[in-house]
Amino acid sequence: MRETEPSFERTEEEQVESTKEGEPEGLGEPGCQGEGIEQTLEDTEREKQAECKTQTENIQLSVMKRRRDDDERLCCCEYVNRHGERSHVAACCCDCEDLDDACDRFFKREPQNPESLSRVAADIGDRFRVPWLRGGARRVDLSVIPPLLLLPALLHLAAFHFLVGVAVLITLPVLVLWYYYFTHRKKARTLFFLSLALFSLAYMYYIFVSKVVPRGGIGPVQVAAVTTGVLLTLVGLACTKRGPGVVKPNQDIDPVRQEESGRAQEGGDGRKNWCSVCQVVRPPRAGHCRICGVCVLRLDHHCVWIDSCVGRANHRSFLLTLLTFLSTSLYGIGLVLTSVCPEQNVLTALFYCPGVYEQYSTALCFTCAWYCAAVTFGLLHLLLTQLLNISHNVTEREARAAVRERSGRRALCGLVVATGVHSRGLCANWVEFLTMSDQRTHV
């Protein structure tokens, strides 16, 4: 019995030692045990974060897919609003907390919150839509509405009396110029001027066909000539709207290398060719338009009347559109004045036409002729400036920069600024303008 006891005790010790050896590392000591638990918690937290990220990505993908499916199944009166929610055109005044808050503040005579008012304006602009067969209701820019309402109202008001007509025809250009400088200062893009130009052309043609032609003295040939001029003007405008020629980044080159190359290439005036907004290296004479947000090849200017920049690709079509419109407008003004003032010369009838306000329809035709004359005078100045700039091989942007930096000289009573940088003579300048590439993208 005594011989077996030591062996039994050794067996217990061996069992204890084997138990200690079988324990995981770090659990024997309290400090090591805490470190192991912390590491396990960190691993678990990382796994949870990865799972949450994956779930978030899956939710976003499902939401995008659901929105895409909703867009495909939208009826003609439905749309997806700026918050990504499905809405209906009939709900134009419903569920607008900002509008409710503005009304409450108004009735309580409390000051309005500017942020709330801006959100109300954004909601109104987003909800102003028209039903469309494909893709749901289409959003309509609110800036296109004022010309459709104000132009006929003001012209009909001006036809009541000579003094009223003078006041209206003076006020209308002032309002247009004020709105131009207001939007130009904010660098905001608006369709107001394009809408005014198109509606003016359409409304003047309507007055010509419905009021002037029935008076007699105008044959089918004259009507066909005016109609052809209007159609050619619209075709030229459509060609001009195709694009001015945009500088696009080269996807095959690293952006860092593009930036280093752009900063290394500096023009003669010390400007850098690298555009930090578009992330492209601009070729010579290209410029960035802050309204369109792109770099335009051979940028001349941003024309608000066509809501587009005038650049290398559409400069010729822009000039042809101006020529076509001015020719049609001058011819139409002559026909109207010949009809309403047959006893006066065309040149003097615009300033002196006795008895023209005795009949309202005659006074309306005369007022429209004056409106067309004012528009034509402004566009004649633009056309003359364009022709002189092309003759000196200078763009409007380069001329403004030369005036600002005092690096050019004014010529021809200040109508043109001659920089002398790109000019190679009158004939060579026009040959370069007429033969320059009309490629609409540059990489």
CSV table of C-alpha atoms in Angstrom, one decimal:
chain,number,residue,atom,x,y,z
A,1,MET,CA,0.0,0.0,0.0
A,2,ARG,CA,2.9,2.4,0.8
A,3,GLU,CA,4.5,1.7,-2.5
A,4,THR,CA,1.4,2.6,-4.4
A,5,GLU,CA,0.8,6.0,-2.6
A,6,PRO,CA,3.7,7.9,-4.1
A,7,SER,CA,2.8,6.7,-7.6
A,8,PHE,CA,-0.8,8.0,-6.9
A,9,GLU,CA,0.6,11.4,-5.8
A,10,ARG,CA,2.8,11.6,-8.9
A,11,THR,CA,-0.1,10.9,-11.0
A,12,GLU,CA,-2.0,13.8,-9.5
A,13,GLU,CA,1.0,16.1,-10.1
A,14,GLU,CA,1.2,14.9,-13.6
A,15,GLN,CA,-2.5,15.6,-14.1
A,16,VAL,CA,-2.1,19.2,-12.8
A,17,GLU,CA,0.9,19.8,-15.0
A,18,SER,CA,-0.8,18.4,-18.0
A,19,THR,CA,-3.8,20.6,-17.2
A,20,LYS,CA,-1.6,23.7,-17.1
A,21,GLU,CA,0.1,22.7,-20.3
A,22,GLY,CA,-3.3,22.2,-22.0
A,23,GLU,CA,-4.5,25.8,-21.1
A,24,PRO,CA,-4.3,28.4,-23.9
A,25,GLU,CA,-1.5,30.9,-23.7
A,26,GLY,CA,-2.3,34.1,-22.0
A,27,LEU,CA,-5.0,32.6,-19.7
A,28,GLY,CA,-2.6,31.5,-17.0
A,29,GLU,CA,-1.7,35.1,-15.8
A,30,PRO,CA,-4.4,37.7,-15.2
A,31,GLY,CA,-2.6,40.4,-17.3
A,32,CYS,CA,-2.2,38.1,-20.2
A,33,GLN,CA,-5.8,37.0,-19.9
A,34,GLY,CA,-7.0,40.7,-20.2
A,35,GLU,CA,-4.8,41.3,-23.3
A,36,GLY,CA,-6.3,38.3,-25.0
A,37,ILE,CA,-9.9,39.4,-24.2
A,38,GLU,CA,-9.1,42.9,-25.6
A,39,GLN,CA,-7.7,41.5,-28.8
A,40,THR,CA,-10.7,39.3,-29.2
A,41,LEU,CA,-13.0,42.2,-28.7
A,42,GLU,CA,-11.1,44.3,-31.3
A,43,ASP,CA,-11.4,41.5,-33.8
A,44,THR,CA,-15.1,41.2,-33.1
A,45,GLU,CA,-15.5,44.9,-33.5
A,46,ARG,CA,-13.7,44.9,-36.8
A,47,GLU,CA,-15.9,42.1,-38.0
A,48,LYS,CA,-19.0,44.0,-37.0
A,49,GLN,CA,-17.8,47.1,-38.8
A,50,ALA,CA,-17.1,45.1,-41.9
A,51,GLU,CA,-20.5,43.5,-41.8
A,52,CYS,CA,-22.2,46.9,-41.2
A,53,LYS,CA,-20.3,48.4,-44.1
A,54,THR,CA,-21.3,45.5,-46.4
A,55,GLN,CA,-25.0,45.8,-45.2
A,56,THR,CA,-24.9,49.6,-45.9
A,57,GLU,CA,-23.5,49.0,-49.4
A,58,ASN,CA,-26.1,46.4,-50.1
A,59,ILE,CA,-28.9,48.7,-48.9
A,60,GLN,CA,-27.6,51.5,-51.1
A,61,LEU,CA,-27.5,49.2,-54.1
A,62,SER,CA,-31.0,48.0,-53.4
A,63,VAL,CA,-32.3,51.6,-53.0
A,64,MET,CA,-30.6,52.6,-56.2
A,65,LYS,CA,-32.1,49.6,-58.0
A,66,ARG,CA,-35.5,50.3,-56.5
A,67,ARG,CA,-35.3,53.9,-57.7
A,68,ARG,CA,-34.2,52.8,-61.1
A,69,ASP,CA,-37.1,50.4,-61.2
A,70,ASP,CA,-39.5,53.1,-60.0
A,71,ASP,CA,-38.2,55.4,-62.7
A,72,GLU,CA,-39.0,52.8,-65.3
A,73,ARG,CA,-42.5,52.3,-64.0
A,74,LEU,CA,-43.4,55.9,-63.5
A,75,CYS,CA,-46.6,57.1,-65.1
A,76,CYS,CA,-46.9,60.3,-67.0
A,77,CYS,CA,-47.7,62.3,-63.9
A,78,GLU,CA,-45.2,60.8,-61.5
A,79,TYR,CA,-41.6,61.7,-60.8
A,80,VAL,CA,-38.8,61.3,-58.4
A,81,ASN,CA,-38.2,64.5,-56.4
A,82,ARG,CA,-35.0,66.1,-55.2
A,83,HIS,CA,-35.1,64.0,-52.0
A,84,GLY,CA,-35.2,60.7,-54.0
A,85,GLU,CA,-38.8,60.1,-53.2
A,86,ARG,CA,-41.6,59.2,-55.6
A,87,SER,CA,-44.2,62.0,-56.0
A,88,HIS,CA,-47.1,63.1,-58.2
A,89,VAL,CA,-47.7,66.4,-60.0
A,90,ALA,CA,-51.1,66.8,-58.2
A,91,ALA,CA,-49.2,67.0,-54.9
A,92,CYS,CA,-47.6,70.3,-55.8
A,93,CYS,CA,-48.8,72.1,-52.6
A,94,CYS,CA,-48.8,69.1,-50.2
A,95,ASP,CA,-46.3,67.9,-47.5
A,96,CYS,CA,-44.0,70.9,-47.4
A,97,GLU,CA,-42.9,71.6,-43.9
A,98,ASP,CA,-40.8,74.6,-44.9
A,99,LEU,CA,-43.8,76.2,-46.6
A,100,ASP,CA,-45.9,75.6,-43.4
A,101,ASP,CA,-43.1,77.1,-41.3
A,102,ALA,CA,-42.9,80.2,-43.6
A,103,CYS,CA,-46.7,80.7,-43.4
A,104,ASP,CA,-46.7,80.3,-39.6
A,105,ARG,CA,-44.0,82.9,-39.3
A,106,PHE,CA,-45.8,85.2,-41.7
A,107,PHE,CA,-49.1,85.1,-39.7
A,108,LYS,CA,-47.2,85.4,-36.4
A,109,ARG,CA,-45.3,88.4,-37.7
A,110,GLU,CA,-42.0,86.7,-37.1
A,111,PRO,CA,-38.9,87.1,-39.2
A,112,GLN,CA,-38.5,84.5,-42.0
A,113,ASN,CA,-35.7,82.0,-42.0
A,114,PRO,CA,-33.5,82.5,-45.2
A,115,GLU,CA,-32.6,78.9,-45.3
A,116,SER,CA,-36.3,77.9,-45.1
A,117,LEU,CA,-37.3,80.3,-47.9
A,118,SER,CA,-34.5,78.9,-50.1
A,119,ARG,CA,-35.8,75.4,-49.5
A,120,VAL,CA,-39.3,76.5,-50.3
A,121,ALA,CA,-38.1,78.0,-53.6
A,122,ALA,CA,-36.2,74.8,-54.3
A,123,ASP,CA,-39.3,72.7,-53.6
A,124,ILE,CA,-41.4,74.9,-55.8
A,125,GLY,CA,-38.9,74.6,-58.7
A,126,ASP,CA,-38.7,70.9,-58.2
A,127,ARG,CA,-42.5,70.4,-58.2
A,128,PHE,CA,-43.3,72.6,-61.2
A,129,ARG,CA,-43.5,69.8,-63.8
A,130,VAL,CA,-45.6,68.8,-66.8
A,131,PRO,CA,-46.8,65.2,-67.5
A,132,TRP,CA,-44.6,63.2,-69.9
A,133,LEU,CA,-45.2,59.9,-71.5
A,134,ARG,CA,-41.7,58.4,-71.0
A,135,GLY,CA,-39.8,58.6,-67.7
A,136,GLY,CA,-42.6,60.4,-65.8
A,137,ALA,CA,-43.3,64.1,-65.4
A,138,ARG,CA,-40.6,66.5,-66.6
A,139,ARG,CA,-39.3,69.4,-64.6
A,140,VAL,CA,-39.9,72.9,-66.1
A,141,ASP,CA,-37.4,75.7,-65.3
A,142,LEU,CA,-39.3,78.6,-63.7
A,143,SER,CA,-37.2,81.1,-65.5
A,144,VAL,CA,-38.8,80.3,-68.9
A,145,ILE,CA,-42.3,81.4,-67.6
A,146,PRO,CA,-41.9,85.2,-67.2
A,147,PRO,CA,-41.2,86.0,-70.9
A,148,LEU,CA,-44.2,84.1,-71.9
A,149,LEU,CA,-46.4,86.2,-69.7
A,150,LEU,CA,-44.7,89.6,-69.6
A,151,LEU,CA,-43.9,90.1,-73.3
A,152,PRO,CA,-47.4,89.9,-74.7
A,153,ALA,CA,-48.9,91.9,-71.8
A,154,LEU,CA,-46.3,94.7,-72.1
A,155,LEU,CA,-46.7,95.0,-75.9
A,156,HIS,CA,-50.5,95.1,-75.7
A,157,LEU,CA,-50.2,97.7,-73.0
A,158,ALA,CA,-47.8,99.8,-75.1
A,159,ALA,CA,-50.3,99.8,-77.9
A,160,PHE,CA,-52.9,101.9,-76.0
A,161,HIS,CA,-51.1,105.2,-76.3
A,162,PHE,CA,-47.8,106.7,-77.6
A,163,LEU,CA,-46.6,107.8,-74.2
A,164,VAL,CA,-47.4,104.4,-72.7
A,165,GLY,CA,-45.5,102.8,-75.5
A,166,VAL,CA,-42.5,104.9,-74.9
A,167,ALA,CA,-42.5,104.1,-71.2
A,168,VAL,CA,-42.9,100.4,-71.8
A,169,LEU,CA,-40.2,100.2,-74.5
A,170,ILE,CA,-37.8,102.0,-72.2
A,171,THR,CA,-38.6,100.0,-69.1
A,172,LEU,CA,-38.4,96.6,-70.8
A,173,PRO,CA,-34.7,96.8,-71.8
A,174,VAL,CA,-33.9,98.2,-68.4
A,175,LEU,CA,-35.5,95.3,-66.7
A,176,VAL,CA,-33.7,92.8,-69.0
A,177,LEU,CA,-30.3,94.5,-68.4
A,178,TRP,CA,-30.9,94.5,-64.6
A,179,TYR,CA,-31.8,90.8,-64.6
A,180,TYR,CA,-28.7,90.1,-66.8
A,181,TYR,CA,-26.3,91.8,-64.4
A,182,PHE,CA,-28.1,90.2,-61.4
A,183,THR,CA,-27.6,86.7,-62.8
A,184,HIS,CA,-24.1,87.5,-64.2
A,185,ARG,CA,-22.9,88.7,-60.8
A,186,LYS,CA,-24.0,85.4,-59.2
A,187,LYS,CA,-22.7,83.4,-62.1
A,188,ALA,CA,-26.0,81.6,-62.2
A,189,ARG,CA,-27.3,79.8,-65.3
A,190,THR,CA,-30.8,80.7,-66.4
A,191,LEU,CA,-33.1,80.0,-69.3
A,192,PHE,CA,-34.8,83.4,-69.1
A,193,PHE,CA,-32.9,85.0,-72.0
A,194,LEU,CA,-33.2,81.9,-74.3
A,195,SER,CA,-36.9,81.8,-73.6
A,196,LEU,CA,-37.2,85.5,-74.3
A,197,ALA,CA,-35.4,85.2,-77.6
A,198,LEU,CA,-37.3,82.2,-78.8
A,199,PHE,CA,-40.7,83.5,-77.7
A,200,SER,CA,-40.0,87.0,-79.2
A,201,LEU,CA,-39.2,85.4,-82.5
A,202,ALA,CA,-42.4,83.2,-82.4
A,203,TYR,CA,-44.6,86.0,-81.2
A,204,MET,CA,-43.4,88.5,-83.8
A,205,TYR,CA,-44.0,86.0,-86.5
A,206,TYR,CA,-47.5,85.4,-85.1
A,207,ILE,CA,-48.3,89.1,-85.1
A,208,PHE,CA,-46.9,89.3,-88.7
A,209,VAL,CA,-49.1,86.5,-90.0
A,210,SER,CA,-52.3,87.3,-88.0
A,211,LYS,CA,-52.2,91.1,-88.0
A,212,VAL,CA,-50.0,92.4,-90.8
A,213,VAL,CA,-50.7,90.0,-93.6
A,214,PRO,CA,-54.5,90.4,-93.5
A,215,ARG,CA,-54.1,94.2,-94.0
A,216,GLY,CA,-53.1,93.5,-97.6
A,217,GLY,CA,-50.1,94.7,-99.6
A,218,ILE,CA,-48.0,91.7,-98.7
A,219,GLY,CA,-47.9,88.8,-101.1
A,220,PRO,CA,-47.0,85.1,-100.7
A,221,VAL,CA,-43.4,85.7,-101.8
A,222,GLN,CA,-42.9,88.1,-98.9
A,223,VAL,CA,-44.5,85.7,-96.4
A,224,ALA,CA,-42.4,82.8,-97.7
A,225,ALA,CA,-39.3,84.9,-97.3
A,226,VAL,CA,-40.0,85.8,-93.7
A,227,THR,CA,-41.0,82.2,-92.9
A,228,THR,CA,-37.8,80.9,-94.5
A,229,GLY,CA,-35.7,83.4,-92.5
A,230,VAL,CA,-37.4,82.3,-89.2
A,231,LEU,CA,-36.8,78.7,-90.0
A,232,LEU,CA,-33.1,79.3,-90.9
A,233,THR,CA,-32.7,81.2,-87.7
A,234,LEU,CA,-34.0,78.3,-85.7
A,235,VAL,CA,-31.8,75.8,-87.6
A,236,GLY,CA,-28.8,78.0,-87.0
A,237,LEU,CA,-29.6,78.2,-83.3
A,238,ALA,CA,-29.9,74.4,-83.1
A,239,CYS,CA,-26.5,74.0,-84.7
A,240,THR,CA,-25.0,76.6,-82.3
A,241,LYS,CA,-26.5,74.8,-79.3
A,242,ARG,CA,-24.8,71.5,-80.2
A,243,GLY,CA,-21.7,72.7,-78.2
A,244,PRO,CA,-18.8,75.1,-78.3
A,245,GLY,CA,-16.0,72.5,-78.1
A,246,VAL,CA,-15.0,71.2,-74.7
A,247,VAL,CA,-11.6,70.2,-73.3
A,248,LYS,CA,-11.9,66.7,-71.7
A,249,PRO,CA,-9.3,65.1,-69.5
A,250,ASN,CA,-7.1,62.3,-71.0
A,251,GLN,CA,-8.0,59.1,-69.2
A,252,ASP,CA,-4.7,57.4,-70.2
A,253,ILE,CA,-2.5,59.9,-68.3
A,254,ASP,CA,-2.2,60.2,-64.6
A,255,PRO,CA,-3.9,63.3,-63.2
A,256,VAL,CA,-0.8,64.2,-61.2
A,257,ARG,CA,1.3,64.1,-64.4
A,258,GLN,CA,-1.3,66.2,-66.2
A,259,GLU,CA,-1.1,68.8,-63.4
A,260,GLU,CA,2.7,68.9,-63.4
A,261,SER,CA,2.6,69.2,-67.2
A,262,GLY,CA,0.0,72.0,-67.0
A,263,ARG,CA,2.0,73.9,-64.4
A,264,ALA,CA,5.1,73.6,-66.4
A,265,GLN,CA,3.5,75.0,-69.6
A,266,GLU,CA,2.8,78.7,-69.0
A,267,GLY,CA,1.6,81.2,-71.7
A,268,GLY,CA,3.3,84.4,-72.6
A,269,ASP,CA,1.1,86.3,-70.1
A,270,GLY,CA,2.2,84.1,-67.3
A,271,ARG,CA,-1.1,82.2,-66.8
A,272,LYS,CA,-1.0,78.5,-66.1
A,273,ASN,CA,-2.7,76.2,-68.5
A,274,TRP,CA,-3.8,73.8,-65.8
A,275,CYS,CA,-7.4,74.0,-64.8
A,276,SER,CA,-7.9,72.9,-61.2
A,277,VAL,CA,-11.7,72.7,-61.7
A,278,CYS,CA,-11.9,70.5,-64.8
A,279,GLN,CA,-8.5,68.7,-64.0
A,280,VAL,CA,-7.3,69.2,-67.6
A,281,VAL,CA,-4.4,70.9,-69.4
A,282,ARG,CA,-6.0,73.6,-71.5
A,283,PRO,CA,-4.7,74.1,-75.0
A,284,PRO,CA,-3.8,77.7,-76.2
A,285,ARG,CA,-6.7,80.2,-76.2
A,286,ALA,CA,-9.0,77.8,-74.3
A,287,GLY,CA,-10.7,79.1,-71.2
A,288,HIS,CA,-12.9,78.0,-68.3
A,289,CYS,CA,-16.5,79.1,-68.2
A,290,ARG,CA,-17.7,79.5,-64.6
A,291,ILE,CA,-21.4,79.4,-65.8
A,292,CYS,CA,-21.2,76.3,-67.8
A,293,GLY,CA,-18.5,74.7,-65.6
A,294,VAL,CA,-16.3,73.4,-68.4
A,295,CYS,CA,-13.2,74.5,-70.3
A,296,VAL,CA,-14.0,75.6,-73.8
A,297,LEU,CA,-11.8,75.5,-76.9
A,298,ARG,CA,-11.0,79.1,-78.1
A,299,LEU,CA,-13.5,80.5,-75.8
A,300,ASP,CA,-15.0,83.8,-77.1
A,301,HIS,CA,-17.8,84.5,-74.5
A,302,HIS,CA,-20.8,83.0,-72.8
A,303,CYS,CA,-23.9,84.1,-74.6
A,304,VAL,CA,-27.0,84.2,-72.4
A,305,TRP,CA,-29.3,84.5,-75.4
A,306,ILE,CA,-28.5,80.9,-76.5
A,307,ASP,CA,-27.6,79.6,-73.0
A,308,SER,CA,-24.3,78.3,-74.2
A,309,CYS,CA,-20.7,79.4,-74.7
A,310,VAL,CA,-19.4,80.5,-78.1
A,311,GLY,CA,-16.2,78.6,-78.9
A,312,ARG,CA,-14.2,77.0,-81.7
A,313,ALA,CA,-16.9,74.5,-82.7
A,314,ASN,CA,-19.9,76.8,-82.8
A,315,HIS,CA,-18.5,80.3,-83.5
A,316,ARG,CA,-19.2,80.2,-87.2
A,317,SER,CA,-22.8,78.9,-86.7
A,318,PHE,CA,-23.3,81.6,-84.1
A,319,LEU,CA,-22.3,84.3,-86.6
A,320,LEU,CA,-24.5,82.8,-89.3
A,321,THR,CA,-27.4,82.8,-86.9
A,322,LEU,CA,-26.9,86.4,-86.1
A,323,LEU,CA,-26.7,87.3,-89.8
A,324,THR,CA,-29.9,85.3,-90.6
A,325,PHE,CA,-31.9,86.8,-87.8
A,326,LEU,CA,-30.9,90.4,-88.5
A,327,SER,CA,-31.7,90.0,-92.2
A,328,THR,CA,-35.1,88.5,-91.4
A,329,SER,CA,-35.8,91.2,-88.7
A,330,LEU,CA,-34.9,94.1,-90.9
A,331,TYR,CA,-36.9,92.8,-93.8
A,332,GLY,CA,-39.9,92.1,-91.5
A,333,ILE,CA,-39.7,95.6,-90.0
A,334,GLY,CA,-39.8,97.1,-93.5
A,335,LEU,CA,-42.8,95.1,-94.4
A,336,VAL,CA,-44.7,96.0,-91.2
A,337,LEU,CA,-44.0,99.8,-91.6
A,338,THR,CA,-45.0,99.7,-95.3
A,339,SER,CA,-48.3,98.1,-94.2
A,340,VAL,CA,-49.2,100.4,-91.3
A,341,CYS,CA,-47.7,103.6,-92.7
A,342,PRO,CA,-48.1,103.3,-96.5
A,343,GLU,CA,-47.7,107.0,-97.1
A,344,GLN,CA,-44.4,107.3,-95.3
A,345,ASN,CA,-40.9,106.3,-96.2
A,346,VAL,CA,-39.7,103.2,-94.4
A,347,LEU,CA,-36.8,105.1,-92.7
A,348,THR,CA,-39.0,107.9,-91.4
A,349,ALA,CA,-42.1,105.8,-90.6
A,350,LEU,CA,-40.5,104.3,-87.5
A,351,PHE,CA,-40.2,107.8,-86.0
A,352,TYR,CA,-43.2,109.6,-87.6
A,353,CYS,CA,-46.4,107.7,-88.5
A,354,PRO,CA,-49.5,109.9,-88.0
A,355,GLY,CA,-52.8,108.2,-87.1
A,356,VAL,CA,-51.1,104.9,-86.2
A,357,TYR,CA,-52.8,104.8,-82.7
A,358,GLU,CA,-56.3,105.4,-84.1
A,359,GLN,CA,-56.8,101.6,-84.4
A,360,TYR,CA,-55.6,99.2,-81.8
A,361,SER,CA,-54.4,96.5,-84.3
A,362,THR,CA,-52.4,99.1,-86.2
A,363,ALA,CA,-50.9,100.4,-83.0
A,364,LEU,CA,-50.0,96.8,-81.9
A,365,CYS,CA,-48.2,96.2,-85.2
A,366,PHE,CA,-46.3,99.5,-84.9
A,367,THR,CA,-45.3,98.7,-81.3
A,368,CYS,CA,-44.0,95.3,-82.3
A,369,ALA,CA,-42.0,97.0,-85.1
A,370,TRP,CA,-40.4,99.3,-82.5
A,371,TYR,CA,-39.6,96.3,-80.3
A,372,CYS,CA,-38.0,94.5,-83.2
A,373,ALA,CA,-36.0,97.6,-84.0
A,374,ALA,CA,-34.6,97.8,-80.5
A,375,VAL,CA,-33.6,94.1,-80.5
A,376,THR,CA,-32.1,94.5,-84.0
A,377,PHE,CA,-30.1,97.5,-82.9
A,378,GLY,CA,-28.5,95.6,-80.0
A,379,LEU,CA,-27.7,92.6,-82.1
A,380,LEU,CA,-26.2,94.8,-84.9
A,381,HIS,CA,-23.8,96.1,-82.3
A,382,LEU,CA,-22.9,92.5,-81.3
A,383,LEU,CA,-22.5,91.5,-84.9
A,384,LEU,CA,-20.2,94.5,-85.6
A,385,THR,CA,-18.1,93.6,-82.6
A,386,GLN,CA,-17.8,90.0,-83.7
A,387,LEU,CA,-16.7,91.0,-87.2
A,388,LEU,CA,-14.1,93.4,-85.9
A,389,ASN,CA,-12.7,90.8,-83.4
A,390,ILE,CA,-12.4,88.2,-86.1
A,391,SER,CA,-10.6,90.7,-88.4
A,392,HIS,CA,-8.1,91.3,-85.6
A,393,ASN,CA,-8.0,87.6,-84.6
A,394,VAL,CA,-9.0,88.3,-81.0
A,395,THR,CA,-11.7,86.7,-78.9
A,396,GLU,CA,-14.0,88.7,-76.6
A,397,ARG,CA,-12.4,87.0,-73.6
A,398,GLU,CA,-8.9,88.0,-74.7
A,399,ALA,CA,-10.1,91.5,-75.4
A,400,ARG,CA,-11.5,91.9,-71.9
A,401,ALA,CA,-8.4,90.4,-70.4
A,402,ALA,CA,-6.2,92.9,-72.4
A,403,VAL,CA,-8.3,95.8,-71.2
A,404,ARG,CA,-8.1,94.6,-67.6
A,405,GLU,CA,-4.4,94.1,-67.8
A,406,ARG,CA,-3.8,97.2,-70.0
A,407,SER,CA,-1.9,95.1,-72.5
A,408,GLY,CA,-3.9,96.0,-75.6
A,409,ARG,CA,-4.9,99.2,-77.5
A,410,ARG,CA,-8.4,100.2,-78.4
A,411,ALA,CA,-9.2,100.8,-82.1
A,412,LEU,CA,-12.1,102.0,-84.1
A,413,CYS,CA,-13.7,104.2,-81.4
A,414,GLY,CA,-13.3,101.5,-78.8
A,415,LEU,CA,-15.2,98.8,-80.7
A,416,VAL,CA,-12.2,96.5,-80.8
A,417,VAL,CA,-9.2,95.8,-78.6
A,418,ALA,CA,-6.1,94.9,-80.7
A,419,THR,CA,-3.8,92.7,-78.7
A,420,GLY,CA,-1.5,91.8,-81.6
A,421,VAL,CA,-0.7,88.4,-80.2
A,422,HIS,CA,-2.5,86.2,-82.8
A,423,SER,CA,-3.2,88.6,-85.6
A,424,ARG,CA,-1.5,87.7,-89.0
A,425,GLY,CA,-3.3,90.2,-91.2
A,426,LEU,CA,-7.0,90.7,-92.3
A,427,CYS,CA,-7.1,87.9,-94.9
A,428,ALA,CA,-5.1,85.4,-92.9
A,429,ASN,CA,-7.3,86.0,-89.8
A,430,TRP,CA,-10.5,85.3,-91.7
A,431,VAL,CA,-9.0,82.3,-93.4
A,432,GLU,CA,-8.0,80.9,-90.0
A,433,PHE,CA,-11.6,81.6,-88.7
A,434,LEU,CA,-13.3,79.9,-91.6
A,435,THR,CA,-11.0,76.9,-91.7
A,436,MET,CA,-10.6,76.2,-88.0
A,437,SER,CA,-11.7,72.8,-86.8
A,438,ASP,CA,-15.2,72.3,-85.5
A,439,GLN,CA,-14.3,69.3,-83.4
A,440,ARG,CA,-16.5,69.5,-80.2
A,441,THR,CA,-14.1,67.6,-77.9
A,442,HIS,CA,-10.4,67.8,-77.2
A,443,VAL,CA,-8.5,65.3,-75.1
